[in-house]
XYZ file of N, CA and C in Angstrom:
606
model
N 51.410 264.078 67.665
C 49.947 263.976 67.651
C 49.538 262.515 67.655
N 48.891 262.059 68.689
C 48.510 260.661 68.818
C 47.066 260.461 68.359
N 46.880 259.502 67.436
C 45.547 259.174 66.952
C 45.212 257.760 67.400
N 44.095 257.608 68.084
C 43.718 256.313 68.629
C 42.980 255.488 67.585
N 43.423 254.255 67.385
C 42.746 253.327 66.476
C 42.270 252.147 67.311
N 40.953 251.969 67.382
C 40.376 250.950 68.252
C 40.701 249.544 67.759
N 40.846 248.606 68.698
C 41.189 247.223 68.374
C 40.167 246.556 67.468
N 38.900 246.945 67.622
C 37.850 246.295 66.827
C 37.931 246.649 65.340
N 38.786 247.607 64.988
C 38.980 247.921 63.576
C 39.850 246.873 62.882
N 40.434 245.984 63.665
C 41.160 244.857 63.085
C 42.529 245.224 62.535
N 42.871 244.600 61.412
C 44.216 244.702 60.848
C 44.409 246.014 60.095
N 45.567 246.635 60.310
C 46.024 247.740 59.461
C 47.419 247.370 58.966
N 47.494 246.981 57.711
C 48.760 246.591 57.096
C 49.204 247.688 56.141
N 50.498 247.971 56.135
C 51.055 248.973 55.236
C 52.132 248.314 54.384
N 52.062 248.527 53.081
C 53.055 247.968 52.163
C 53.577 249.092 51.279
N 54.890 249.216 51.197
C 55.491 250.254 50.368
C 56.725 249.753 49.657
N 57.311 250.632 48.861
C 58.519 250.291 48.121
C 58.695 251.240 46.954
N 59.896 251.313 46.385
C 60.138 252.218 45.259
C 59.371 251.796 44.009
N 59.202 252.727 43.088
C 58.441 252.473 41.881
C 58.928 251.289 41.083
N 58.002 250.470 40.574
C 58.261 249.291 39.746
C 58.997 248.178 40.485
N 58.883 248.160 41.817
C 59.488 247.087 42.599
C 58.526 245.927 42.816
N 57.313 246.025 42.268
C 56.329 244.964 42.421
C 55.470 245.105 43.655
N 55.491 246.284 44.262
C 54.772 246.507 45.519
C 53.278 246.265 45.375
N 52.669 246.876 44.370
C 51.211 246.785 44.244
C 50.760 245.351 43.996
N 51.537 244.591 43.240
C 51.195 243.183 43.003
C 51.198 242.401 44.307
N 52.239 242.603 45.107
C 52.334 241.914 46.402
C 51.269 242.433 47.357
N 51.041 243.738 47.364
C 50.045 244.329 48.269
C 48.645 243.785 47.972
N 48.288 243.693 46.711
C 46.977 243.157 46.338
C 46.848 241.690 46.737
N 47.925 240.936 46.568
C 47.918 239.522 46.957
C 47.757 239.381 48.468
N 48.423 240.245 49.229
C 48.296 240.216 50.686
C 46.891 240.621 51.122
N 46.320 241.600 50.440
C 44.952 242.035 50.763
C 43.970 240.880 50.559
N 44.136 240.152 49.462
C 43.265 238.988 49.219
C 43.497 237.905 50.263
N 44.755 237.651 50.573
C 45.121 236.575 51.503
C 44.556 236.814 52.897
N 44.591 238.060 53.344
C 44.141 238.394 54.699
C 42.751 239.057 54.714
N 42.082 239.066 53.567
C 40.727 239.641 53.449
C 40.686 241.094 53.920
N 41.534 241.921 53.313
C 41.644 243.324 53.679
C 41.180 244.216 52.533
N 40.615 245.362 52.878
C 40.300 246.376 51.871
C 41.611 246.971 51.373
N 41.735 247.108 50.059
C 42.982 247.582 49.460
C 42.862 249.064 49.089
N 43.799 249.870 49.589
C 43.821 251.300 49.297
C 45.178 251.650 48.682
N 45.139 252.227 47.481
C 46.353 252.535 46.735
C 46.576 254.045 46.698
N 47.581 254.501 47.436
C 47.852 255.939 47.512
C 48.246 256.515 46.164
N 48.958 255.726 45.344
C 49.418 256.215 44.054
C 48.288 256.615 43.119
N 47.111 256.003 43.303
C 45.977 256.333 42.448
C 45.544 257.782 42.645
N 45.631 258.267 43.883
C 45.271 259.656 44.159
C 46.210 260.613 43.423
N 47.518 260.292 43.431
C 48.491 261.136 42.739
C 48.280 261.080 41.233
N 47.977 259.904 40.712
C 47.742 259.779 39.271
C 46.509 260.574 38.842
N 45.475 260.521 39.654
C 44.263 261.280 39.336
C 44.508 262.781 39.392
N 45.326 263.204 40.358
C 45.667 264.623 40.441
C 46.463 265.060 39.215
N 47.418 264.211 38.802
C 48.218 264.523 37.617
C 47.318 264.679 36.392
N 46.357 263.769 36.245
C 45.414 263.824 35.122
C 44.560 265.080 35.191
N 44.066 265.405 36.386
C 43.221 266.586 36.560
C 43.973 267.875 36.240
N 45.295 267.852 36.509
C 46.110 269.044 36.247
C 46.621 269.094 34.806
N 46.269 268.057 34.009
C 46.614 268.077 32.591
C 47.946 267.458 32.227
N 48.524 266.653 33.129
C 49.808 266.020 32.848
C 49.603 264.602 32.327
N 50.415 264.211 31.346
C 50.291 262.883 30.745
C 50.852 261.790 31.639
N 51.890 262.115 32.408
C 52.499 261.121 33.286
C 52.676 261.685 34.689
N 52.752 260.778 35.675
C 53.014 261.183 37.057
C 54.387 261.821 37.159
N 55.347 261.290 36.390
C 56.711 261.821 36.430
C 56.740 263.290 36.014
N 55.993 263.630 34.960
C 55.922 265.033 34.523
C 55.294 265.905 35.610
N 54.283 265.358 36.268
C 53.597 266.082 37.342
C 54.536 266.318 38.522
N 55.280 265.278 38.911
C 56.210 265.410 40.039
C 57.334 266.383 39.717
N 57.776 266.380 38.467
C 58.808 267.324 38.049
C 58.282 268.756 38.147
N 57.047 268.950 37.730
C 56.404 270.266 37.824
C 56.296 270.709 39.284
N 55.898 269.787 40.159
C 55.785 270.092 41.587
C 57.137 270.513 42.148
N 58.182 269.764 41.775
C 59.526 270.041 42.289
C 60.048 271.385 41.780
N 59.871 271.641 40.501
C 60.411 272.860 39.898
C 59.694 274.118 40.383
N 58.448 273.951 40.849
C 57.665 275.109 41.283
C 57.430 275.150 42.794
N 58.174 274.329 43.526
C 58.098 274.303 44.989
C 56.667 274.140 45.498
N 55.955 273.177 44.916
C 54.557 272.942 45.283
C 54.386 271.624 46.047
N 55.468 271.172 46.707
C 55.463 269.866 47.339
C 54.277 269.639 48.276
N 54.000 270.601 49.127
C 52.951 270.401 50.120
C 51.542 270.512 49.586
N 51.378 271.184 48.476
C 50.041 271.474 47.956
C 49.245 270.202 47.650
N 49.911 269.182 47.146
C 49.227 267.958 46.745
C 49.430 266.823 47.752
N 50.644 266.668 48.250
C 50.940 265.549 49.145
C 50.138 265.593 50.433
N 49.999 266.767 51.010
C 49.262 266.857 52.267
C 47.811 266.417 52.094
N 47.235 266.738 50.950
C 45.847 266.322 50.690
C 45.741 264.802 50.579
N 46.677 264.205 49.838
C 46.669 262.746 49.679
C 46.920 262.058 51.014
N 47.907 262.537 51.746
C 48.275 261.883 52.996
C 47.182 262.042 54.048
N 46.459 263.150 54.008
C 45.318 263.323 54.902
C 44.249 262.266 54.612
N 44.030 261.966 53.343
C 43.075 260.923 52.970
C 43.546 259.558 53.469
N 44.861 259.298 53.346
C 45.393 258.021 53.799
C 45.211 257.855 55.311
N 45.439 258.927 56.046
C 45.265 258.879 57.496
C 43.811 258.587 57.844
N 42.881 259.244 57.171
C 41.460 258.982 57.408
C 41.116 257.532 57.089
N 41.617 257.017 55.979
C 41.302 255.655 55.551
C 41.949 254.597 56.428
N 42.992 254.978 57.151
C 43.639 254.023 58.049
C 42.734 253.647 59.224
N 41.652 254.383 59.393
C 40.706 254.079 60.468
C 39.494 253.293 59.963
N 39.621 252.780 58.725
C 38.629 251.839 58.227
C 38.961 250.444 58.759
N 37.968 249.580 58.796
C 38.161 248.246 59.352
C 38.935 247.351 58.380
N 39.912 246.601 58.914
C 40.682 245.608 58.156
C 41.129 246.163 56.800
N 42.203 246.941 56.850
C 42.638 247.719 55.690
C 44.116 247.502 55.394
N 44.444 247.498 54.103
C 45.844 247.513 53.663
C 46.062 248.793 52.871
N 47.084 249.544 53.243
C 47.433 250.778 52.541
C 48.727 250.557 51.766
N 48.638 250.736 50.466
C 49.786 250.629 49.559
C 50.327 252.042 49.367
N 51.426 252.349 50.054
C 51.943 253.717 50.049
C 53.436 253.731 50.352
N 54.161 254.622 49.676
C 55.591 254.757 49.907
C 55.904 255.463 51.224
N 54.955 256.246 51.712
C 55.255 257.156 52.819
C 54.472 256.866 54.094
N 53.409 256.039 54.011
C 52.519 255.921 55.163
C 53.181 255.245 56.366
N 54.123 254.340 56.142
C 54.801 253.703 57.279
C 55.466 254.750 58.162
N 56.104 255.724 57.528
C 56.746 256.797 58.289
C 55.712 257.728 58.905
N 54.656 258.038 58.156
C 53.602 258.903 58.690
C 52.942 258.290 59.913
N 52.767 256.978 59.906
C 52.117 256.314 61.043
C 52.911 256.511 62.327
N 54.231 256.638 62.202
C 55.060 256.912 63.381
C 54.880 258.357 63.830
N 54.818 259.272 62.867
C 54.656 260.688 63.205
C 53.337 260.945 63.923
N 52.272 260.249 63.491
C 50.946 260.438 64.074
C 50.605 259.370 65.109
N 51.570 258.494 65.365
C 51.398 257.438 66.364
C 50.162 256.585 66.067
N 49.988 256.248 64.793
C 48.892 255.373 64.370
C 49.372 253.927 64.479
N 48.746 253.121 65.316
C 49.208 251.737 65.485
C 48.897 250.885 64.253
N 49.924 250.277 63.687
C 49.768 249.398 62.525
C 50.047 247.954 62.948
N 49.336 247.039 62.334
C 49.562 245.621 62.622
C 50.945 245.205 62.144
N 51.275 245.597 60.923
C 52.599 245.312 60.368
C 52.847 246.247 59.184
N 54.106 246.692 59.064
C 54.503 247.574 57.974
C 55.608 246.884 57.183
N 55.416 246.799 55.878
C 56.279 245.993 55.017
C 56.829 246.853 53.889
N 58.120 246.696 53.619
C 58.755 247.402 52.512
C 59.300 246.368 51.532
N 58.884 246.468 50.264
C 59.383 245.585 49.214
C 60.451 246.344 48.442
N 61.687 245.977 48.651
C 62.797 246.659 47.990
C 63.189 245.910 46.721
N 63.904 246.582 45.843
C 64.382 245.958 44.614
C 65.444 246.881 44.031
N 66.518 246.290 43.498
C 67.554 247.146 42.924
C 67.045 247.787 41.633
N 67.764 248.807 41.169
C 67.295 249.611 40.050
C 67.112 248.793 38.779
N 68.079 247.941 38.455
C 67.964 247.136 37.236
C 66.780 246.174 37.328
N 66.543 245.631 38.508
C 65.393 244.760 38.697
C 64.096 245.505 38.464
N 64.022 246.746 38.900
C 62.816 247.548 38.713
C 62.608 247.909 37.244
N 63.708 248.158 36.542
C 63.592 248.441 35.107
C 63.055 247.211 34.380
N 63.624 246.046 34.677
C 63.166 244.806 34.030
C 61.682 244.570 34.297
N 61.257 244.773 35.525
C 59.853 244.544 35.879
C 58.921 245.516 35.177
N 59.380 246.736 34.970
C 58.537 247.705 34.277
C 58.289 247.276 32.835
N 59.303 246.674 32.183
C 59.123 246.160 30.822
C 58.240 244.909 30.829
N 58.499 244.024 31.786
C 57.733 242.782 31.857
C 56.254 243.055 32.122
N 55.982 244.051 32.943
C 54.602 244.407 33.242
C 53.852 244.830 31.984
N 54.581 245.463 31.054
C 53.985 245.916 29.797
C 54.044 244.844 28.718
N 54.650 243.695 29.053
C 54.773 242.609 28.081
C 55.757 242.915 26.969
N 56.751 243.752 27.238
C 57.715 244.162 26.227
C 59.045 243.430 26.382
N 59.651 243.092 25.243
C 61.015 242.563 25.256
C 61.977 243.741 25.421
N 63.164 243.458 25.943
C 64.118 244.544 26.155
C 65.545 244.014 26.133
N 66.475 244.904 25.850
C 67.904 244.612 25.945
C 68.515 245.617 26.899
N 69.350 245.133 27.804
C 69.867 246.001 28.859
C 70.799 247.095 28.357
N 71.295 246.956 27.121
C 72.175 248.000 26.575
C 71.448 248.891 25.561
N 70.135 248.693 25.460
C 69.370 249.485 24.497
C 69.112 250.889 25.038
N 68.868 251.820 24.123
C 68.584 253.194 24.528
C 67.268 253.267 25.306
N 66.295 252.418 24.945
C 65.010 252.404 25.644
C 65.187 251.951 27.092
N 66.032 250.935 27.294
C 66.298 250.431 28.645
C 66.979 251.514 29.481
N 67.983 252.151 28.918
C 68.729 253.191 29.636
C 67.820 254.373 29.966
N 66.950 254.739 29.012
C 66.011 255.832 29.244
C 65.051 255.489 30.376
N 64.532 254.262 30.375
C 63.622 253.822 31.435
C 64.332 253.824 32.790
N 65.577 253.396 32.790
C 66.376 253.366 34.017
C 66.573 254.771 34.567
N 66.880 255.703 33.699
C 67.081 257.093 34.131
C 65.789 257.691 34.688
N 64.650 257.362 34.074
C 63.369 257.885 34.540
C 63.010 257.330 35.921
N 63.276 256.032 36.139
C 62.996 255.449 37.456
C 63.909 256.043 38.522
N 65.162 256.288 38.147
C 66.086 256.905 39.089
C 65.656 258.332 39.411
N 65.211 259.053 38.386
C 64.719 260.418 38.611
C 63.499 260.393 39.531
N 62.590 259.449 39.303
C 61.385 259.349 40.141
C 61.775 259.068 41.594
N 62.723 258.153 41.774
C 63.172 257.827 43.133
C 63.744 259.072 43.820
N 64.581 259.809 43.102
C 65.219 260.990 43.691
C 64.208 262.102 43.977
N 63.201 262.241 43.102
C 62.155 263.234 43.346
C 61.340 262.863 44.584
N 61.002 261.570 44.705
C 60.265 261.108 45.887
C 61.088 261.340 47.154
N 62.349 260.972 47.085
C 63.232 261.117 48.243
C 63.328 262.574 48.690
N 63.533 263.474 47.737
C 63.637 264.899 48.039
C 62.336 265.434 48.624
N 61.201 265.011 48.027
C 59.891 265.495 48.459
C 59.559 265.039 49.867
N 59.750 263.765 50.139
C 59.405 263.218 51.461
C 60.322 263.760 52.552
N 61.585 263.970 52.213
C 62.501 264.539 53.200
C 62.124 265.985 53.501
N 61.779 266.740 52.440
C 61.428 268.135 52.629
C 60.122 268.332 53.371
N 59.147 267.471 53.089
C 57.829 267.610 53.714
C 57.781 267.072 55.133
N 58.405 265.912 55.342
C 58.229 265.208 56.613
C 59.532 264.848 57.334
N 60.669 265.143 56.715
C 61.936 264.755 57.322
C 62.193 263.259 57.254
N 61.579 262.588 56.270
C 61.702 261.132 56.141
C 63.001 260.761 55.438
N 63.694 259.774 55.982
C 64.900 259.229 55.355
C 64.453 258.100 54.430
N 64.134 258.455 53.202
C 63.545 257.512 52.237
C 64.476 256.361 51.895
N 65.779 256.584 52.026
C 66.750 255.541 51.690
C 66.977 254.560 52.838
N 66.269 254.736 53.952
C 66.448 253.873 55.118
C 65.100 253.277 55.553
N 64.528 252.356 54.750
C 63.198 251.807 55.062
C 63.133 251.019 56.368
N 64.257 250.480 56.828
C 64.248 249.724 58.090
C 63.907 250.607 59.280
N 64.078 251.894 59.120
C 63.784 252.840 60.187
C 62.284 252.939 60.447
N 61.465 252.626 59.436
C 60.023 252.836 59.531
C 59.185 251.564 59.402
N 59.794 250.486 58.924
C 59.047 249.269 58.615
C 59.464 248.098 59.500
N 58.506 247.202 59.747
C 58.784 246.001 60.538
C 59.490 244.934 59.709
N 59.119 244.854 58.443
C 59.655 243.832 57.546
C 60.168 244.514 56.285
N 61.422 244.240 55.921
C 61.995 244.734 54.674
C 62.483 243.535 53.877
N 61.969 243.375 52.666
C 62.304 242.234 51.821
C 62.946 242.735 50.536
N 64.120 242.197 50.208
C 64.772 242.518 48.939
C 64.279 241.509 47.897
N 63.485 241.986 46.958
C 62.882 241.103 45.955
C 63.654 241.090 44.642
N 64.865 241.650 44.636
C 65.628 241.800 43.393
C 65.824 240.478 42.659
N 65.995 239.395 43.401
C 66.251 238.084 42.788
C 65.098 237.119 43.014
N 63.933 237.640 43.364
C 62.772 236.793 43.643
C 61.653 237.096 42.655
N 60.878 236.052 42.312
C 59.685 236.309 41.509
C 58.529 236.656 42.439
N 57.361 236.927 41.871
C 56.213 237.365 42.665
C 55.817 236.302 43.688
N 55.749 235.049 43.241
C 55.322 233.964 44.121
C 56.252 233.833 45.322
N 57.556 233.835 45.073
C 58.516 233.675 46.166
C 58.540 234.895 47.091
N 58.360 236.078 46.512
C 58.301 237.288 47.338
C 57.094 237.241 48.261
N 55.944 236.905 47.691
C 54.714 236.820 48.480
C 54.855 235.792 49.601
N 55.359 234.617 49.281
C 55.506 233.557 50.284
C 56.480 233.963 51.383
N 57.547 234.668 51.013
C 58.520 235.126 52.006
C 57.897 236.156 52.939
N 57.121 237.079 52.384
C 56.475 238.099 53.213
C 55.483 237.453 54.180
N 54.656 236.532 53.692
C 53.693 235.844 54.559
C 54.415 235.088 55.674
N 55.528 234.455 55.334
C 56.310 233.736 56.347
C 56.864 234.690 57.395
N 57.372 235.849 56.947
C 57.926 236.827 57.882
C 56.825 237.385 58.783
N 55.637 237.573 58.232
C 54.488 238.035 59.045
C 54.155 237.009 60.116
N 54.097 235.747 59.705
C 53.757 234.665 60.638
C 54.858 234.491 61.684
N 56.111 234.432 61.237
C 57.229 234.219 62.163
C 57.370 235.370 63.157
N 57.010 236.571 62.709
C 57.112 237.730 63.601
C 55.936 237.873 64.533
N 54.912 237.024 64.359
C 53.748 237.072 65.229
C 52.862 238.294 65.027
N 52.982 238.912 63.856
C 52.191 240.118 63.589
C 50.710 239.783 63.406
N 50.445 238.657 62.730
C 49.091 238.189 62.536
C 49.060 236.707 62.879
N 48.196 236.327 63.764
C 48.139 234.930 64.211
C 47.451 234.057 63.172
């Protein structure tokens, strides 16, 4: 199914990555840098989880998986993302939209994936909350297991719904950056450089 996006709508940037990889921080910085409207797909899922009475997104996703309700919520969110992709000068922060844009043949200016290894994502989740941590602590191990569970639930859901190979971001994205050993500033600067060097935005 081909959806036409007119040139006068300007930039459509997509930024994704696994949970706690720093995606939203980089996506917001890119939106400011390129003067783009910022759309966060995860907010729709969080609001749905709250509306359904779940305390966390993880509990909600587990409920969806255990009750085979994958399509009931994702299709609604992804339909909204597709509609919003036709807004002028927009950045979509989403784990799945880069792949969806290929399925619907939606032309994107550039699609970026911010990767990070599991331990890096655990550390960032603690740092975001301003908490100290020890890598051998029970709290650290518990957080690590929850992030791994979230990744596996996302992978299973996206593969089942759309046939997406979630573990192969290069298949769907123009730029893939491993931020495991980079701070926010260096990650942002590297992404901007890759955008410029690739000629995606003049």
